mmCIF file of C-alpha atoms and ligand atoms in Angstrom:
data_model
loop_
_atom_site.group_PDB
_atom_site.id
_atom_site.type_symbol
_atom_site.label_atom_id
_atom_site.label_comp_id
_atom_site.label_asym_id
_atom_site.label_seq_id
_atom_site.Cartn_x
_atom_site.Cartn_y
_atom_site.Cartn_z
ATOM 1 C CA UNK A 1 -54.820 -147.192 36.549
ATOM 2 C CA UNK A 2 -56.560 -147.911 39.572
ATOM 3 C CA UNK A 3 -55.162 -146.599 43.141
ATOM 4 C CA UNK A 4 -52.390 -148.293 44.703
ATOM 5 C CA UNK A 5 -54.029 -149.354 48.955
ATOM 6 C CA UNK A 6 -51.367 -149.616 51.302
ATOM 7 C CA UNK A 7 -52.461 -150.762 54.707
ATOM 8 C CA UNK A 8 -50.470 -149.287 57.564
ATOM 9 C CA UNK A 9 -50.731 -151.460 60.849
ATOM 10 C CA UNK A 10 -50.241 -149.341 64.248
ATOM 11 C CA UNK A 11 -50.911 -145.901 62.523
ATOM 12 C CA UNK A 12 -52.424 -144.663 65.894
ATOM 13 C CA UNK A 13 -48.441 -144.733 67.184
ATOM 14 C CA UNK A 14 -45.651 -142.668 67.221
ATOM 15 C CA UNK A 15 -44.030 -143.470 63.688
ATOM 16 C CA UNK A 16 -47.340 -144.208 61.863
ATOM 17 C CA UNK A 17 -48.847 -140.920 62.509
ATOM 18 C CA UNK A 18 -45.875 -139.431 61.064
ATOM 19 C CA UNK A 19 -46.280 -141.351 58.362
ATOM 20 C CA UNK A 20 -49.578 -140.549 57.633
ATOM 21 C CA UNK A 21 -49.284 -137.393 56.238
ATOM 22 C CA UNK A 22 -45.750 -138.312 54.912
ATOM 23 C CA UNK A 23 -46.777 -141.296 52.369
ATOM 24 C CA UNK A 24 -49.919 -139.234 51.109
ATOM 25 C CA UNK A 25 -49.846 -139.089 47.244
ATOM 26 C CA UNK A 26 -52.165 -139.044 44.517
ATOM 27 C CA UNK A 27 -53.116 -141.963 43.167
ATOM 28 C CA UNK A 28 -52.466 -143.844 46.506
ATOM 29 C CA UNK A 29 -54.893 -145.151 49.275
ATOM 30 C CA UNK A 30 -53.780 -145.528 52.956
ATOM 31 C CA UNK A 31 -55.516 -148.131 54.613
ATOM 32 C CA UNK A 32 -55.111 -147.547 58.153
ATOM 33 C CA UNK A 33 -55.269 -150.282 61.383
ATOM 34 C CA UNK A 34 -54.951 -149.693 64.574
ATOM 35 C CA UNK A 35 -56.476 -150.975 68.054
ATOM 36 C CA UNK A 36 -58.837 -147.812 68.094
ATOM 37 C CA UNK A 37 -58.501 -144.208 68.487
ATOM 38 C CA UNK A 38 -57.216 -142.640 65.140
ATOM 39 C CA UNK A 39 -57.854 -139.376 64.087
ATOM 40 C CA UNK A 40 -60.585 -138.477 61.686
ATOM 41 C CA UNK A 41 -59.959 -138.028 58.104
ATOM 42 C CA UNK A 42 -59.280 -135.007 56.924
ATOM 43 C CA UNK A 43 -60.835 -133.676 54.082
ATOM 44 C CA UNK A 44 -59.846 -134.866 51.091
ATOM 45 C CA UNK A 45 -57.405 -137.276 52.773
ATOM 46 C CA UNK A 46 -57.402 -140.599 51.181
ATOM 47 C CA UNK A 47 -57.691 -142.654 53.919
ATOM 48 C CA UNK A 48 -59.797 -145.697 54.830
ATOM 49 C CA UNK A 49 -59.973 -145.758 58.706
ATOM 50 C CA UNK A 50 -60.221 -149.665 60.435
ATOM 51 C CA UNK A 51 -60.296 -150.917 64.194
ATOM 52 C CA UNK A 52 -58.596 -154.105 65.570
ATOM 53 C CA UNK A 53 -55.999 -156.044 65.846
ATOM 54 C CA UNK A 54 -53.112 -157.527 64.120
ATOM 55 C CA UNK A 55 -53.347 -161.183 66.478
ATOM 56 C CA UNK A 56 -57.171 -161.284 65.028
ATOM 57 C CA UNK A 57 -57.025 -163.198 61.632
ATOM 58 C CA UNK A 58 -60.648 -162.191 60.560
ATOM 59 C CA UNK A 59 -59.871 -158.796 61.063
ATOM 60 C CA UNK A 60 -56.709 -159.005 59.539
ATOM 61 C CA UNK A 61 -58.177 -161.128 56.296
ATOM 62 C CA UNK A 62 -60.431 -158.368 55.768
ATOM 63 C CA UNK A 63 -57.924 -155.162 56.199
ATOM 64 C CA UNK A 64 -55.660 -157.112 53.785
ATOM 65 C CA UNK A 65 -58.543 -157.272 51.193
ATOM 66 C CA UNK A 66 -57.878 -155.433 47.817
ATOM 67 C CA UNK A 67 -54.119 -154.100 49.377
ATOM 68 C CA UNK A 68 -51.104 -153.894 47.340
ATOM 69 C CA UNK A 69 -48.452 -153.921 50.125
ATOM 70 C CA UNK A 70 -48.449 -153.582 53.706
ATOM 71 C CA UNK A 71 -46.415 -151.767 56.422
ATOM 72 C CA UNK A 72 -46.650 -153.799 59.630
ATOM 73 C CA UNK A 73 -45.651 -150.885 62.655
ATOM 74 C CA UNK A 74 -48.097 -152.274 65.101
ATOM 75 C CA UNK A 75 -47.274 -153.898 68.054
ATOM 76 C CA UNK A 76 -45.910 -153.454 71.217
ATOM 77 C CA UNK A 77 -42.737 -150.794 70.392
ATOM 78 C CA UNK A 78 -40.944 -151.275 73.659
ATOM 79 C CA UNK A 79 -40.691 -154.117 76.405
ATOM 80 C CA UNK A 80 -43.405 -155.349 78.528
ATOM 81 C CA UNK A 81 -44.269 -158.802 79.838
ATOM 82 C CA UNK A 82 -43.300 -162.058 77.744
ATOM 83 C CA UNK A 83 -46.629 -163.318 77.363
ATOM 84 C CA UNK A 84 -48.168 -160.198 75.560
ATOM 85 C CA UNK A 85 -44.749 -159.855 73.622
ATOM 86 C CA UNK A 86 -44.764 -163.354 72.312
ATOM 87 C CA UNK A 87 -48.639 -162.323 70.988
ATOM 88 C CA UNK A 88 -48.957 -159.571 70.005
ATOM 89 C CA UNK A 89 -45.392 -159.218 68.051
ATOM 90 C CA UNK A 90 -44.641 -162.306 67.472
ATOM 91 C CA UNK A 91 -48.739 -164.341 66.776
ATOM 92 C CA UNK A 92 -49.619 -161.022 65.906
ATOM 93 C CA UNK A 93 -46.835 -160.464 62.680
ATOM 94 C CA UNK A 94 -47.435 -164.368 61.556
ATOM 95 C CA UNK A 95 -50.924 -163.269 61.343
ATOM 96 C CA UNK A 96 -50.241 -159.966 59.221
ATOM 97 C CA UNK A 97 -47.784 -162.189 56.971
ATOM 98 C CA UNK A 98 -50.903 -164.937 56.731
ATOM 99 C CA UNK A 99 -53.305 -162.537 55.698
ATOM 100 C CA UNK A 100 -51.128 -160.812 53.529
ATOM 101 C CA UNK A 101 -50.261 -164.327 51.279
ATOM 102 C CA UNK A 102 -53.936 -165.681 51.235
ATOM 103 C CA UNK A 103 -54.764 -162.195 50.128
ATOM 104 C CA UNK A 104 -52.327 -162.120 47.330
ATOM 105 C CA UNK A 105 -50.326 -159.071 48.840
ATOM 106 C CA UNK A 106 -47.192 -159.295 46.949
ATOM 107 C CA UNK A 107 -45.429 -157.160 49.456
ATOM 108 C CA UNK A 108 -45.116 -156.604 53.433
ATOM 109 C CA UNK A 109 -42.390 -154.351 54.988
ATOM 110 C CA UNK A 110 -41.860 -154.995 58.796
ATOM 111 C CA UNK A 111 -40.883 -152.647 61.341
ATOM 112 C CA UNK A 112 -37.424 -154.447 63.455
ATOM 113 C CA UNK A 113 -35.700 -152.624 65.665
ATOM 114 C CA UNK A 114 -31.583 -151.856 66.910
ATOM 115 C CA UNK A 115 -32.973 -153.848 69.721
ATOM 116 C CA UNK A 116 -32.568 -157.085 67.626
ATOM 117 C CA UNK A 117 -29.323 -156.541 67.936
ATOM 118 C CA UNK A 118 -28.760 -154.541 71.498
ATOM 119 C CA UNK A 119 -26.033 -156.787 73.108
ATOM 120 C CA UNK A 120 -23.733 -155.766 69.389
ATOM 121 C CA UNK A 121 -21.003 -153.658 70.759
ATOM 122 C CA UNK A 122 -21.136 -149.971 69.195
ATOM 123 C CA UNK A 123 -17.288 -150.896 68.694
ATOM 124 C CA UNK A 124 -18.528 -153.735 65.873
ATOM 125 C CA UNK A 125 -19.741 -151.104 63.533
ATOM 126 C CA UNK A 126 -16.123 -150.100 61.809
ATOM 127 C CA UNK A 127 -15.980 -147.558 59.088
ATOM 128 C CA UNK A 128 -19.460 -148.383 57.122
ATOM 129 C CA UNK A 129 -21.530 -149.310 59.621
ATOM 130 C CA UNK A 130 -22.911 -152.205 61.755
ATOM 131 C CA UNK A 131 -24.578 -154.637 58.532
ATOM 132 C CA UNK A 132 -28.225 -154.470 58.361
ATOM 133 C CA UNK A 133 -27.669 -158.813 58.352
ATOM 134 C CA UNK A 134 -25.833 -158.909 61.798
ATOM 135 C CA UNK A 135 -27.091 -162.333 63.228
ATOM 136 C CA UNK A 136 -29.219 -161.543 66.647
ATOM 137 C CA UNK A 137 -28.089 -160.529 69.998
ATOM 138 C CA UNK A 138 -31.462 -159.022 71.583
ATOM 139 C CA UNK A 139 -31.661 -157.185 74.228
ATOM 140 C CA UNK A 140 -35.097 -157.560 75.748
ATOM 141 C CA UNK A 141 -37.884 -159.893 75.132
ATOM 142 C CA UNK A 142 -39.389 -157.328 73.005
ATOM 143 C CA UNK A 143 -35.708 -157.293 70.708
ATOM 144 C CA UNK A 144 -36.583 -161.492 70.828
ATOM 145 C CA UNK A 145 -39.709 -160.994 69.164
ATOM 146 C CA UNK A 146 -38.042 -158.330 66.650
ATOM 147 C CA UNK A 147 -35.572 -160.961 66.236
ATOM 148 C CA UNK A 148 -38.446 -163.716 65.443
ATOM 149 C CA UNK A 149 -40.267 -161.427 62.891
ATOM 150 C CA UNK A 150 -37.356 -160.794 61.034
ATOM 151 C CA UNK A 151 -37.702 -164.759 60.850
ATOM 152 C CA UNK A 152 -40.975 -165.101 59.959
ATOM 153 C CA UNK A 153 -40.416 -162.517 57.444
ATOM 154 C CA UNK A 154 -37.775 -164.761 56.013
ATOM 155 C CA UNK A 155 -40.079 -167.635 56.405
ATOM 156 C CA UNK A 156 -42.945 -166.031 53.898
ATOM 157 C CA UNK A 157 -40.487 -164.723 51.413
ATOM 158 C CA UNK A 158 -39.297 -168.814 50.791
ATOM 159 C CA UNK A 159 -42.291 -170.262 51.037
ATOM 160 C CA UNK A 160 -44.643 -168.011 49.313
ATOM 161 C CA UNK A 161 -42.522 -165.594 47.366
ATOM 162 C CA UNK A 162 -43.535 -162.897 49.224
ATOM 163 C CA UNK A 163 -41.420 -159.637 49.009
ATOM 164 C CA UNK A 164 -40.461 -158.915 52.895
ATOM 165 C CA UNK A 165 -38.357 -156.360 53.695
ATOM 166 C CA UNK A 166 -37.380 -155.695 56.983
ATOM 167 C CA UNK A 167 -36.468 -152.557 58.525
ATOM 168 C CA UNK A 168 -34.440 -152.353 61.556
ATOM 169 C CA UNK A 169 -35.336 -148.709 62.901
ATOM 170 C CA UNK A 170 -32.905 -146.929 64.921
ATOM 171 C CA UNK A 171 -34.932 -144.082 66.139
ATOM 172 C CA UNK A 172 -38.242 -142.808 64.884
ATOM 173 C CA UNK A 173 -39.153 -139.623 66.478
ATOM 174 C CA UNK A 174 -39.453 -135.828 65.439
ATOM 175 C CA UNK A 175 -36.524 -134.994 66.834
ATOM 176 C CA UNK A 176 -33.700 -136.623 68.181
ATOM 177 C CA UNK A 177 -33.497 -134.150 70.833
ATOM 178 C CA UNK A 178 -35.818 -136.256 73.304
ATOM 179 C CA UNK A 179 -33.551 -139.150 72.850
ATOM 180 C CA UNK A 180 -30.853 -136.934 74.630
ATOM 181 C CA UNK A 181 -27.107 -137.475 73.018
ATOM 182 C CA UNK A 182 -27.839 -141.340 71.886
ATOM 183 C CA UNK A 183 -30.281 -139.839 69.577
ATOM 184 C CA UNK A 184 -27.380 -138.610 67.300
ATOM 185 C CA UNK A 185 -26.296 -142.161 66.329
ATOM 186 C CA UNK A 186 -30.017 -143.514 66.131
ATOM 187 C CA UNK A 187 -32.229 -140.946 65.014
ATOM 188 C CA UNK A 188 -34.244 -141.576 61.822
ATOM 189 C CA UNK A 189 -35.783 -138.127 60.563
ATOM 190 C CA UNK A 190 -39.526 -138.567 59.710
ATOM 191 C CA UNK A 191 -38.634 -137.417 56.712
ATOM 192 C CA UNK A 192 -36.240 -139.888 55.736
ATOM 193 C CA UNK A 193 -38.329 -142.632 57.655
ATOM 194 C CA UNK A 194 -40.930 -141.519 54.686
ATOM 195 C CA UNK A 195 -38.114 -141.366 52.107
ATOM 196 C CA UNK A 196 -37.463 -145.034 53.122
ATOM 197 C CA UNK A 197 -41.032 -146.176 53.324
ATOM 198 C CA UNK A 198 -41.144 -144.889 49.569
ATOM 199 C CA UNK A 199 -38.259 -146.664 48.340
ATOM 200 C CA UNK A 200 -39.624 -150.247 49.831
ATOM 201 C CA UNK A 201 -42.628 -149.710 48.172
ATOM 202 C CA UNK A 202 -41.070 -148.798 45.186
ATOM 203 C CA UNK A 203 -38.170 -150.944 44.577
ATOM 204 C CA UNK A 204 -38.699 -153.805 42.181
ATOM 205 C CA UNK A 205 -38.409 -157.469 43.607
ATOM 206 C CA UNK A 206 -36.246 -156.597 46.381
ATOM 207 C CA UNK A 207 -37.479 -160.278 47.521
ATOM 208 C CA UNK A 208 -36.534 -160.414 51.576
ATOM 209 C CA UNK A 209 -33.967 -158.147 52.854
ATOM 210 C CA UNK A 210 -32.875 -156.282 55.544
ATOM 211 C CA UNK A 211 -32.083 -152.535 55.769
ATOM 212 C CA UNK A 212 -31.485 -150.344 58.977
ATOM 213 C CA UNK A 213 -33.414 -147.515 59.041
ATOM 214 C CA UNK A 214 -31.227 -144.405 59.896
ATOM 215 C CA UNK A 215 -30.432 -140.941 59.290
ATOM 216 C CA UNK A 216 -27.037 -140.402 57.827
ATOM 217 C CA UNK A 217 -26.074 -138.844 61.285
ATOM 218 C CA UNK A 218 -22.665 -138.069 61.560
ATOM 219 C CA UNK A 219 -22.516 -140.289 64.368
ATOM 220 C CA UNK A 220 -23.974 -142.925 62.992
ATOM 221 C CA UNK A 221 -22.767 -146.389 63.777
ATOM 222 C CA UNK A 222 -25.595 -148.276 61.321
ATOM 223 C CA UNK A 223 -25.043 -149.210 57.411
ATOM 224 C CA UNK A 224 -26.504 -147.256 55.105
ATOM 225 C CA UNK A 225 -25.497 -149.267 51.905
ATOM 226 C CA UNK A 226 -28.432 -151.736 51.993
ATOM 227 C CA UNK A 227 -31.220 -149.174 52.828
ATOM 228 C CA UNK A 228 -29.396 -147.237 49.589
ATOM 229 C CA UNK A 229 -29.256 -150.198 47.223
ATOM 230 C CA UNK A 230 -33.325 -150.159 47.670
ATOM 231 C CA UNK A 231 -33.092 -146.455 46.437
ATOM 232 C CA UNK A 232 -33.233 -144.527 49.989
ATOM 233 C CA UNK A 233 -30.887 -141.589 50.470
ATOM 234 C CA UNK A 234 -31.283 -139.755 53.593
ATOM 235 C CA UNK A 235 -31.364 -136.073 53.359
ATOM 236 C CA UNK A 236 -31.282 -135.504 57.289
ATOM 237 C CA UNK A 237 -28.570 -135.408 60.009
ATOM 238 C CA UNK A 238 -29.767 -135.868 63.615
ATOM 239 C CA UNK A 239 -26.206 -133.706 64.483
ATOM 240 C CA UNK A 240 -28.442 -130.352 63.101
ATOM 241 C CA UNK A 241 -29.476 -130.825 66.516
ATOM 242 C CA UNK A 242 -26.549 -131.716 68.812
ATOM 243 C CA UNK A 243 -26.607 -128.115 70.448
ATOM 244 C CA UNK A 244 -29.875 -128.582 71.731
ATOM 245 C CA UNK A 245 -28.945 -131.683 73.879
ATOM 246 C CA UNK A 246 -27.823 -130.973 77.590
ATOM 247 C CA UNK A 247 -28.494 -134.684 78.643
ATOM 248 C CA UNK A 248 -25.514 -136.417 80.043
ATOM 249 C CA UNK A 249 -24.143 -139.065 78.038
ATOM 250 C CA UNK A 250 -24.909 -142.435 78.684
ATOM 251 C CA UNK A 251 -22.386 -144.406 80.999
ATOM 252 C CA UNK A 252 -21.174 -148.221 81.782
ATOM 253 C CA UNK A 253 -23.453 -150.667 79.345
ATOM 254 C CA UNK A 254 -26.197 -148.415 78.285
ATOM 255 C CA UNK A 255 -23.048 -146.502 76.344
ATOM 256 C CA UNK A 256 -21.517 -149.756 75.200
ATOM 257 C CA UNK A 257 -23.795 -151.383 73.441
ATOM 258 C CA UNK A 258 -26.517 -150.682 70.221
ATOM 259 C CA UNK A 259 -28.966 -151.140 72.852
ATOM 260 C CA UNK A 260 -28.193 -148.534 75.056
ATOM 261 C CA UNK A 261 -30.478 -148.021 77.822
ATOM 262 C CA UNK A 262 -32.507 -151.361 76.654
ATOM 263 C CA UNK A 263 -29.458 -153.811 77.754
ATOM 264 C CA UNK A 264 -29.906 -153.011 81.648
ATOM 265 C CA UNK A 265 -33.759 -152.479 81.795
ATOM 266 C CA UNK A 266 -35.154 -155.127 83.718
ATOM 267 C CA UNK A 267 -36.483 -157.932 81.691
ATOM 268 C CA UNK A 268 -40.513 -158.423 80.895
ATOM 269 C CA UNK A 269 -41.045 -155.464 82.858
ATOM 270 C CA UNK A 270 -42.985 -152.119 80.876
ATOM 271 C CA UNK A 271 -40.708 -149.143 81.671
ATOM 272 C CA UNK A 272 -40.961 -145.912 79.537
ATOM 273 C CA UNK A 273 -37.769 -146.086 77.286
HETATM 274 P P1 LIG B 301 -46.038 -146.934 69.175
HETATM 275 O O1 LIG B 301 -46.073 -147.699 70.439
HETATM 276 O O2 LIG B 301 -46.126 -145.437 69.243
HETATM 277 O O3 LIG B 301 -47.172 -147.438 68.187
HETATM 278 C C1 LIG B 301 -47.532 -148.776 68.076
HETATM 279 C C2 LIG B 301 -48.989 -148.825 67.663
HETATM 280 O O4 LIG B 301 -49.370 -150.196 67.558
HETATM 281 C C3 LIG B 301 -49.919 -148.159 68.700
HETATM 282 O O5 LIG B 301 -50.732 -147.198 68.078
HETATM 283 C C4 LIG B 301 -50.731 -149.309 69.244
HETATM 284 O O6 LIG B 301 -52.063 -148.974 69.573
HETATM 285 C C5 LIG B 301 -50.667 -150.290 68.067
HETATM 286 N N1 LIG B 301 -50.940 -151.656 68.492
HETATM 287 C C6 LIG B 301 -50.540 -152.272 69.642
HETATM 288 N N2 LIG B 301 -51.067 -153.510 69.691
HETATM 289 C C7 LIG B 301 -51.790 -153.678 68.565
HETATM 290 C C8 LIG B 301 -52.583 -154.734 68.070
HETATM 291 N N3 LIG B 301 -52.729 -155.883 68.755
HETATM 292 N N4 LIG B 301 -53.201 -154.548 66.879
HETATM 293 C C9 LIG B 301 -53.082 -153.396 66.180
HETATM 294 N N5 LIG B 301 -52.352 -152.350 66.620
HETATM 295 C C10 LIG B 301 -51.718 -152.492 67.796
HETATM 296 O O7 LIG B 301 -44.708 -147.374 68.408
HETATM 297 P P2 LIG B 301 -43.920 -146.617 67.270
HETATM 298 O O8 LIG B 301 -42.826 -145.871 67.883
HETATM 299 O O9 LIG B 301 -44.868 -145.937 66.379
HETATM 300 O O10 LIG B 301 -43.262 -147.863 66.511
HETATM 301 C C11 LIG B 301 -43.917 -148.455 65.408
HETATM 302 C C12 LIG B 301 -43.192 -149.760 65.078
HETATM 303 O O11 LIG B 301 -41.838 -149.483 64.787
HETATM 304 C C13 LIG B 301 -43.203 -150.768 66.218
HETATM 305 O O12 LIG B 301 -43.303 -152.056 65.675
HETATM 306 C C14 LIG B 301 -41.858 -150.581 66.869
HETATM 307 O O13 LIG B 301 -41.414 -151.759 67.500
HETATM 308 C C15 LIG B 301 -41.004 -150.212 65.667
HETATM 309 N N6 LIG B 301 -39.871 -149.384 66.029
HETATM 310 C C16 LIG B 301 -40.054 -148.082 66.368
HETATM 311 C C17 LIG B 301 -38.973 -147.296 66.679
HETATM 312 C C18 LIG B 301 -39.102 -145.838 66.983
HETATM 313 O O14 LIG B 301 -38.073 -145.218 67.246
HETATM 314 N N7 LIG B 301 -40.279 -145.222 66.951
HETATM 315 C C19 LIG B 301 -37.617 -147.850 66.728
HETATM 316 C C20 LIG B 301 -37.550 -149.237 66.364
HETATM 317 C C21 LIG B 301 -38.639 -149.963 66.015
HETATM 318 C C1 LIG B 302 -37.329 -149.045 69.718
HETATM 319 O O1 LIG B 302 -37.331 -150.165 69.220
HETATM 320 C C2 LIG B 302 -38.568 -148.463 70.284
HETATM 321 O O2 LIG B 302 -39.712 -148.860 69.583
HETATM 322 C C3 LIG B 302 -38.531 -146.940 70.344
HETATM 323 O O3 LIG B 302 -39.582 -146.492 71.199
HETATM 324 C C4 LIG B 302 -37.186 -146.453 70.863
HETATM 325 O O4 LIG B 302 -37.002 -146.861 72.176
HETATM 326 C C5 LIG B 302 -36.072 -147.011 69.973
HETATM 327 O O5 LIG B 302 -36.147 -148.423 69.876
HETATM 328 C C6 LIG B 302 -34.669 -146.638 70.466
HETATM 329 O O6 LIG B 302 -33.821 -147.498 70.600
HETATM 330 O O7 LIG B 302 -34.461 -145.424 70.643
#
């Protein structure tokens, strides 16, 4: 059987270089994009190593060449002005999804974010969970152009029959301990992040959906039940780590809202959250 190529957009960033080693396996290629800068391969890694950019359609015609599915990370992963939001998440995504169909990849996963739906109220979640489906309320221009993927996704799965599913990521980091005590609700192990990579790629004909991607954190305020009906089951808990988190908890809006610090940053403007 020949090798299944998954291309991995972004993989220079935070959650695609913890993927990297994560979604290795035998019998599996990782195609890897991102702007520049990647690490080498390693030996005997099966990777195939590309530069450039997800708003370029040549480049993007050619990284989609011979791929079996696609996991779009890159982008901008926080906010910064409206103009390079609207391009590079927004042009750039319609571009992956583009390439994708006239390359007969039958399957693109995108990376969304809580930030789609910031202005929720934590208080909305009840018992389960906030659904993965909640309609929009962004927080930022960058949670606008989540909110517009997650739309173009849905766009490409009607038109073309793609499979899209789209993952609304709480937070992707190796610990939730840098994320001080919000982390416990958002945090999404790389482990399980890689545990529900695998079951996107696996699941057959999910056709377009939308999961969160979490940790089953005791705090959690996120639905797991769509994630799981792909096949996921988290295995982590971001409260292992609770002890080791002396930041003050968040106050006023910041501690109201799925959001968090997001809903009062100033809008279009880069800031380091
Ligand atoms: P990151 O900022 O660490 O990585 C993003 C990568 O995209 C970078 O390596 C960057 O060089 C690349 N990139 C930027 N513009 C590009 C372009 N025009 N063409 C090709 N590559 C480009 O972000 P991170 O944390 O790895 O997030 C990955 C994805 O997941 C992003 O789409 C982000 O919005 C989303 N996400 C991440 C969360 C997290 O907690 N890490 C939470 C929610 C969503
Ligand atoms: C995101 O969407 C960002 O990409 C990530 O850097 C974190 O800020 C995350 O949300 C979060 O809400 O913690």
């Amino acid at each position: 059987m020949a090798d299944q190529r998954v291309l991995i957009t972004g993989s220079a960033g935070i959650v695609g270089g913890l993927m990297r080693s994560r979604l290795r396996r035998e019998g599996r290629i990782l195609r890897l994009l991102d702007l520049s800068g990647q690490p080498a391969a390693e030996a005997g890694e099966a990777v195939e190593l590309i530069s450039g950019s997800v708003t370029d359609p040549a480049a993007m015609a050619e990284a989609c060449a011979g791929v079996d599915a696609v996991i779009h990370l890159g982008g901008h992963s926080r906010e910064t002005s409206w103009e390079e939001t609207l391009d590079v998440n927004v042009h750039g995504t319609k571009t992956v999804l583009e390439a994708a169909r006239a390359a007969g990849v039958s399957r693109v996963i995108l990376a969304s974010s809580n930030h789609t739906v910031g202005f929720r109220r934590n208080d909305e979640a009840g018992e389960t969970g906030l659904p993965a489906d909640s309609t929009a309320r962004p927080d930022t221009f960058y949670g606008v152009s989540k909110a517009a993927i997650e739309a173009l996704g849905s766009l490409y799965h009607s038109r073309f029959g793609l499979d899209v599913i789209v993952v609304r990521i709480g937070s992707c980091f190796p610990s939730p301990v840098v994320l001080g005590p919000r982390g416990l609700v958002t945090w999404l192990s790389p482990d399980d992040g890689a545990r529900l990579f695998e079951a996107c790629l696996a699941t057959p004909s999910p056709g377009y959906r939308l999961i969160w991607g979490v940790s089953d954190n005791t705090r959690r305020i996120y639905s797991l039940a769509e994630a799981e009906a792909l096949g996921y089951k988290s295995l982590d808990n971001a409260e292992t780590f609770a002890d080791q988190i002396t930041a003050p908890a968040l106050t006023g809006p910041a501690a109201e809202y799925v959001g968090g610090p997001f809903v009062t940053a100033p809008l279009g403007e880069p800031n380091p959250l």
